[in-house]
């Protein structure tokens, strides 16, 4: 950060390209385009794919609003498909029935840090000539069939929001692709659609990531492998400690890991459990209490009863404290408090 303050190139300084090179190498993609947030990453990906008014994008209702919000902002229509009850990721077996003549893309979310069924989703997309955007806001660093999240589809889009697995000290995000044309489009869209200075060849946004935030992520990348290892260990440890506690844990498929952006479990009587934990000094959160097709802004895109698994998950999910810096002693305290809260 001091280096950036010294050279003063706060916008598009040298740290931006340096970070993009390192992130592309990490994710195993040809291109990385840093952007101002995870939301902007999704929007720019959709714009680069030239989404037209009325085009449909298949996605999940059990996610943060940005997933569907960007589809609508880009002129598209989100088509909600229900989730698997055990992983909370999109249920691929339901996708093909939702593909129609206006379908342009599939946007799965790798929720809680576990990559969605990308191989099956890519196969469906290939059969129907669709693009795939992985909303990897919560899964940067996760592995899937020997590859990394963000490097699995047409576009991978991640967020560096402070609480994400790779967080900066404010807002930031990145797009990943192997496609030269799409990468160029995304780079132009990020700077108001400019192909060169003051030559606006397409519609764009103000979507650059600040040099200072790139410097933060560069520094944090140096211990990122350790952080991911630590998150995986703490996730395994939670599973062991919770084995005889009456909560249902998230299923993690054998061909991938989960980097636990949140350590989310399913509890009965959530409000009472959260209140008891709070009284014991343990913070919890709910990701997410209302599926998007029940939200006033998105309800007209899908009937409320069409995604029953998302509705059930939203009523029961609760996230426990998780970070690479969580100590084993604090984790023990969390589980002891949860036991008390559940009366077990
Ligand atoms: C699944 C998902 N998509 C998109 C976003 C948006 O990322 P950002 O907050 O960086 O705009 C988030 C962040 O909360 C997210 O969890």
Coordinates of C-alpha atoms and ligand atoms in Angstrom, one line a residue:
X1 CA 0.0 0.0 0.0
X2 CA 2.9 2.3 0.8
X3 CA 4.4 1.7 -2.7
X4 CA 1.1 2.7 -4.3
X5 CA 1.0 5.9 -2.1
X6 CA 4.5 6.6 -3.3
X7 CA 4.0 6.2 -7.0
X8 CA 0.5 7.7 -6.9
X9 CA -1.1 5.7 -9.7
X10 CA -4.3 5.0 -7.9
X11 CA -6.2 4.0 -11.0
X12 CA -4.7 1.2 -13.2
X13 CA -1.3 1.4 -11.6
X14 CA 1.2 -1.4 -12.1
X15 CA -0.2 -3.5 -9.2
X16 CA -3.4 -4.1 -11.3
X17 CA -1.6 -6.0 -14.1
X18 CA 0.7 -7.7 -11.6
X19 CA -2.3 -9.0 -9.6
X20 CA -4.2 -10.1 -12.8
X21 CA -1.2 -12.1 -13.9
X22 CA -0.9 -13.9 -10.6
X23 CA -4.6 -14.6 -10.3
X24 CA -4.8 -16.0 -13.8
X25 CA -1.9 -18.3 -13.0
X26 CA -3.7 -19.3 -9.8
X27 CA -7.0 -20.0 -11.4
X28 CA -5.4 -21.6 -14.5
X29 CA -6.9 -19.3 -17.0
X30 CA -5.5 -17.3 -19.9
X31 CA -7.0 -14.0 -18.7
X32 CA -7.9 -12.3 -15.5
X33 CA -9.6 -8.9 -15.5
X34 CA -9.8 -7.2 -12.1
X35 CA -13.0 -5.2 -11.5
X36 CA -14.5 -3.1 -8.8
X37 CA -16.6 -5.8 -7.1
X38 CA -18.1 -9.3 -7.5
X39 CA -21.3 -7.7 -8.6
X40 CA -19.5 -5.8 -11.4
X41 CA -17.7 -9.0 -12.4
X42 CA -21.1 -10.6 -13.1
X43 CA -22.5 -7.6 -14.9
X44 CA -19.5 -7.2 -17.1
X45 CA -19.5 -10.9 -18.0
X46 CA -23.1 -10.7 -19.1
X47 CA -22.4 -7.5 -21.1
X48 CA -19.4 -9.1 -22.7
X49 CA -21.6 -12.0 -23.7
X50 CA -23.8 -9.4 -25.4
X51 CA -27.0 -10.3 -23.4
X52 CA -30.0 -8.8 -25.2
X53 CA -33.3 -7.6 -23.7
X54 CA -35.4 -10.6 -22.9
X55 CA -32.6 -13.1 -23.0
X56 CA -32.9 -15.7 -20.3
X57 CA -30.2 -16.8 -17.9
X58 CA -30.7 -19.9 -15.8
X59 CA -29.6 -19.5 -12.2
X60 CA -30.4 -20.4 -8.6
X61 CA -32.7 -18.4 -6.3
X62 CA -30.7 -19.4 -3.2
X63 CA -27.9 -16.9 -3.5
X64 CA -27.0 -13.3 -2.8
X65 CA -29.1 -10.8 -4.7
X66 CA -26.3 -9.8 -7.0
X67 CA -26.6 -13.0 -9.0
X68 CA -30.1 -12.2 -10.3
X69 CA -29.7 -8.4 -10.0
X70 CA -27.0 -8.3 -12.7
X71 CA -29.0 -10.5 -15.0
X72 CA -31.9 -8.0 -14.8
X73 CA -29.6 -5.0 -15.0
X74 CA -28.1 -6.4 -18.2
X75 CA -31.7 -6.6 -19.7
X76 CA -32.1 -10.4 -19.1
X77 CA -34.6 -12.5 -17.3
X78 CA -33.4 -14.8 -14.5
X79 CA -34.9 -18.3 -14.7
X80 CA -34.7 -19.9 -11.3
X81 CA -34.0 -23.5 -10.9
X82 CA -34.2 -25.2 -7.5
X83 CA -31.2 -26.4 -5.5
X84 CA -30.0 -29.7 -4.2
X85 CA -31.1 -30.0 -0.6
X86 CA -27.7 -31.3 0.7
X87 CA -25.2 -29.0 -1.0
X88 CA -27.5 -26.0 -1.7
X89 CA -26.0 -25.7 -5.2
X90 CA -28.2 -25.6 -8.3
X91 CA -29.8 -29.0 -9.1
X92 CA -28.4 -29.8 -12.6
X93 CA -31.1 -32.4 -13.2
X94 CA -33.6 -29.6 -13.4
X95 CA -31.7 -27.3 -15.8
X96 CA -32.4 -28.8 -19.2
X97 CA -36.2 -28.5 -18.8
X98 CA -35.8 -24.8 -18.3
X99 CA -33.9 -24.2 -21.6
X100 CA -35.8 -22.4 -24.3
X101 CA -35.2 -20.4 -27.4
X102 CA -34.3 -17.3 -25.4
X103 CA -31.9 -19.0 -23.1
X104 CA -28.4 -17.5 -23.4
X105 CA -26.4 -18.6 -20.4
X106 CA -26.4 -20.6 -17.2
X107 CA -25.1 -18.9 -14.1
X108 CA -24.5 -21.4 -11.3
X109 CA -23.3 -20.2 -7.9
X110 CA -20.6 -22.1 -6.1
X111 CA -22.3 -21.5 -2.8
X112 CA -20.5 -21.4 0.6
X113 CA -17.2 -22.2 -1.2
X114 CA -18.1 -25.5 -2.9
X115 CA -18.0 -25.5 -6.7
X116 CA -21.4 -26.4 -8.3
X117 CA -21.6 -29.4 -10.7
X118 CA -19.7 -27.6 -13.4
X119 CA -18.8 -30.6 -15.6
X120 CA -22.5 -31.5 -16.0
X121 CA -23.5 -27.8 -16.4
X122 CA -20.8 -27.3 -19.1
X123 CA -22.0 -30.4 -20.9
X124 CA -25.6 -29.1 -20.9
X125 CA -24.4 -25.7 -22.1
X126 CA -22.4 -27.3 -24.9
X127 CA -25.4 -29.3 -26.1
X128 CA -27.5 -26.1 -26.3
X129 CA -24.8 -23.5 -27.4
X130 CA -25.0 -21.6 -24.1
X131 CA -22.4 -19.7 -22.1
X132 CA -21.6 -20.6 -18.5
X133 CA -20.7 -18.0 -15.9
X134 CA -19.6 -19.4 -12.5
X135 CA -20.6 -17.0 -9.7
X136 CA -17.6 -17.9 -7.7
X137 CA -17.8 -15.0 -5.3
X138 CA -17.6 -17.4 -2.4
X139 CA -15.4 -20.1 -3.9
X140 CA -12.1 -18.6 -5.0
X141 CA -9.4 -21.1 -4.0
X142 CA -11.7 -24.1 -4.1
X143 CA -10.7 -27.2 -6.1
X144 CA -12.9 -29.2 -8.4
X145 CA -11.8 -32.3 -10.3
X146 CA -8.2 -31.2 -10.1
X147 CA -8.9 -27.6 -11.3
X148 CA -9.6 -24.4 -9.6
X149 CA -12.9 -22.5 -9.2
X150 CA -13.1 -19.6 -11.7
X151 CA -11.2 -21.6 -14.3
X152 CA -14.0 -24.0 -15.1
X153 CA -16.3 -22.2 -17.6
X154 CA -16.8 -19.4 -20.2
X155 CA -16.4 -16.9 -17.4
X156 CA -15.6 -17.3 -13.7
X157 CA -16.5 -14.3 -11.5
X158 CA -15.3 -13.7 -8.0
X159 CA -15.5 -11.1 -5.2
X160 CA -12.8 -9.7 -2.9
X161 CA -15.3 -8.4 -0.4
X162 CA -13.5 -8.5 2.9
X163 CA -15.3 -11.6 4.2
X164 CA -14.7 -13.7 1.1
X165 CA -12.0 -16.4 1.1
X166 CA -9.6 -13.9 -0.7
X167 CA -10.8 -10.5 0.7
X168 CA -9.4 -7.0 0.2
X169 CA -9.8 -4.0 2.4
X170 CA -12.9 -2.8 0.6
X171 CA -14.6 -3.7 -2.6
X172 CA -13.0 -5.7 -5.4
X173 CA -13.5 -8.6 -7.8
X174 CA -12.2 -10.4 -10.8
X175 CA -13.3 -12.1 -14.0
X176 CA -11.6 -15.1 -15.5
X177 CA -11.7 -16.5 -19.0
X178 CA -9.7 -18.4 -21.7
X179 CA -11.5 -16.6 -24.5
X180 CA -9.4 -13.7 -26.0
X181 CA -12.4 -11.9 -27.5
X182 CA -14.5 -12.1 -24.3
X183 CA -11.4 -10.9 -22.3
X184 CA -11.0 -7.9 -24.6
X185 CA -14.7 -7.1 -24.3
X186 CA -14.6 -7.3 -20.5
X187 CA -11.5 -5.0 -20.4
X188 CA -13.2 -2.4 -22.5
X189 CA -16.5 -2.6 -20.6
X190 CA -14.6 -2.1 -17.4
X191 CA -13.5 1.3 -18.6
X192 CA -16.8 2.7 -20.0
X193 CA -16.5 0.7 -23.2
X194 CA -13.3 2.3 -24.4
X195 CA -11.1 0.5 -26.9
X196 CA -8.7 3.4 -26.6
X197 CA -8.7 6.7 -24.7
X198 CA -12.0 8.5 -25.4
X199 CA -13.0 6.0 -28.1
X200 CA -16.2 4.4 -26.7
X201 CA -16.9 1.5 -29.0
X202 CA -19.4 -0.2 -26.8
X203 CA -21.5 0.4 -23.7
X204 CA -19.5 0.0 -20.5
X205 CA -19.4 0.8 -16.8
X206 CA -17.0 2.4 -14.4
X207 CA -15.8 -1.0 -13.1
X208 CA -12.0 -0.7 -12.4
X209 CA -10.5 -2.1 -9.2
X210 CA -8.4 0.4 -7.3
X211 CA -4.7 0.0 -7.4
X212 CA -4.6 0.1 -3.5
X213 CA -7.0 -2.8 -3.3
X214 CA -4.9 -4.8 -5.9
X215 CA -1.9 -4.2 -3.6
X216 CA -3.8 -5.6 -0.7
X217 CA -4.8 -8.7 -2.6
X218 CA -1.2 -9.1 -3.9
X219 CA 0.0 -9.1 -0.3
X220 CA -2.7 -11.5 0.9
X221 CA -2.0 -13.9 -2.0
X222 CA 1.3 -14.6 -0.3
X223 CA -0.4 -16.5 2.5
X224 CA -3.4 -17.6 0.5
X225 CA -2.3 -21.2 0.2
X226 CA -1.9 -21.4 4.0
X227 CA -5.3 -19.8 4.4
X228 CA -7.0 -22.3 2.1
X229 CA -5.3 -25.2 3.9
X230 CA -6.5 -23.7 7.2
X231 CA -10.1 -23.3 6.0
X232 CA -10.2 -26.9 4.8
X233 CA -8.7 -28.1 8.2
X234 CA -11.2 -26.0 10.2
X235 CA -14.1 -27.3 8.0
X236 CA -13.0 -30.9 8.7
X237 CA -12.7 -30.1 12.3
X238 CA -16.2 -28.6 12.5
X239 CA -17.5 -31.8 10.9
X240 CA -15.8 -34.0 13.6
X241 CA -16.9 -31.8 16.4
X242 CA -20.5 -31.6 15.2
X243 CA -20.7 -35.4 14.5
X244 CA -22.9 -36.0 17.5
X245 CA -24.6 -32.6 17.6
X246 CA -28.2 -32.5 16.2
X247 CA -27.5 -30.2 13.2
X248 CA -27.4 -31.3 9.6
X249 CA -24.1 -30.4 7.9
X250 CA -23.6 -29.4 4.3
X251 CA -22.7 -32.3 2.0
X252 CA -19.4 -31.9 0.1
X253 CA -19.0 -34.0 -3.0
X254 CA -16.0 -36.3 -3.2
X255 CA -14.5 -34.8 -6.4
X256 CA -14.2 -31.3 -4.9
X257 CA -13.5 -29.4 -1.7
X258 CA -15.3 -26.6 0.1
X259 CA -13.3 -23.5 1.2
X260 CA -16.0 -22.5 3.6
X261 CA -16.6 -18.9 2.8
X262 CA -19.3 -19.5 5.5
X263 CA -19.5 -22.6 7.7
X264 CA -23.2 -23.2 7.2
X265 CA -25.3 -25.8 8.9
X266 CA -29.0 -26.6 9.0
X267 CA -30.7 -26.1 12.4
X268 CA -34.3 -26.6 13.6
X269 CA -35.8 -23.6 15.4
X270 CA -33.1 -21.2 14.0
X271 CA -34.2 -18.0 15.7
X272 CA -34.0 -19.5 19.2
X273 CA -30.6 -21.2 18.5
X274 CA -29.2 -17.9 17.2
X275 CA -30.5 -16.0 20.2
X276 CA -29.0 -18.5 22.6
X277 CA -25.6 -18.4 20.7
X278 CA -25.7 -14.6 20.8
X279 CA -26.3 -14.6 24.5
X280 CA -23.2 -16.9 24.7
X281 CA -21.1 -14.4 22.7
X282 CA -21.1 -16.4 19.5
X283 CA -22.1 -14.4 16.4
X284 CA -24.0 -16.2 13.6
X285 CA -25.5 -15.1 10.3
X286 CA -28.0 -16.5 7.8
X287 CA -27.0 -16.9 4.1
X288 CA -29.7 -16.5 3.0
X289 CA -33.1 -16.0 4.8
X290 CA -35.3 -15.4 1.7
X291 CA -34.9 -17.1 -1.7
X292 CA -34.8 -14.5 -4.5
X293 CA -38.1 -15.7 -6.0
X294 CA -39.7 -14.7 -2.7
X295 CA -38.1 -11.2 -2.7
X296 CA -40.3 -8.4 -3.9
X297 CA -37.8 -7.3 -6.6
X298 CA -37.7 -10.8 -8.2
X299 CA -41.0 -12.5 -7.3
X300 CA -42.5 -11.9 -10.7
X301 CA -39.8 -14.0 -12.4
X302 CA -40.9 -17.3 -10.7
X303 CA -43.7 -18.7 -8.7
X304 CA -42.9 -18.9 -4.9
X305 CA -43.6 -22.7 -4.7
X306 CA -41.4 -23.6 -7.7
X307 CA -38.2 -24.0 -5.7
X308 CA -39.2 -25.9 -2.6
X309 CA -35.7 -26.9 -1.6
X310 CA -34.5 -23.3 -1.6
X311 CA -37.5 -22.4 0.5
X312 CA -36.7 -25.1 3.1
X313 CA -33.0 -24.3 3.1
X314 CA -33.7 -20.6 3.6
X315 CA -35.7 -21.5 6.7
X316 CA -33.0 -23.5 8.3
X317 CA -29.5 -22.4 7.3
X318 CA -27.2 -20.8 9.9
X319 CA -23.6 -19.9 9.4
X320 CA -21.1 -20.4 12.3
X321 CA -17.9 -18.3 12.7
X322 CA -15.3 -19.3 10.1
X323 CA -12.0 -17.7 8.9
X324 CA -8.4 -18.8 8.4
X325 CA -7.6 -17.1 11.6
X326 CA -10.2 -18.9 13.7
X327 CA -8.4 -20.7 16.5
X328 CA -9.1 -24.2 17.6
X329 CA -10.0 -23.0 21.0
X330 CA -12.6 -20.6 19.6
X331 CA -14.0 -23.3 17.4
X332 CA -14.4 -25.5 20.5
X333 CA -16.2 -22.6 22.2
X334 CA -18.6 -22.3 19.2
X335 CA -19.4 -25.9 19.2
X336 CA -19.9 -26.1 23.0
X337 CA -22.2 -23.1 22.8
X338 CA -24.1 -24.7 20.0
X339 CA -24.6 -27.9 22.0
X340 CA -26.0 -25.8 24.9
X341 CA -28.2 -23.9 22.5
X342 CA -29.6 -27.1 21.1
X343 CA -29.9 -28.7 24.6
X344 CA -27.7 -31.6 23.6
Ligands
LIG1 C1 -22.9 -15.4 -4.4 C2 -22.5 -14.0 -4.5 N1 -22.5 -13.4 -5.7 C3 -22.2 -12.1 -5.9 C4 -21.7 -11.4 -4.8 C5 -21.3 -9.9 -5.0 O1 -20.0 -9.6 -4.7 P1 -19.6 -8.1 -4.2 O2 -20.2 -7.9 -2.8 O3 -18.2 -8.1 -4.3 O4 -20.3 -7.2 -5.2 C6 -21.6 -12.0 -3.5 C7 -21.1 -11.2 -2.4 O5 -21.7 -11.1 -1.4 C8 -22.0 -13.3 -3.4 O6 -22.0 -13.9 -2.2

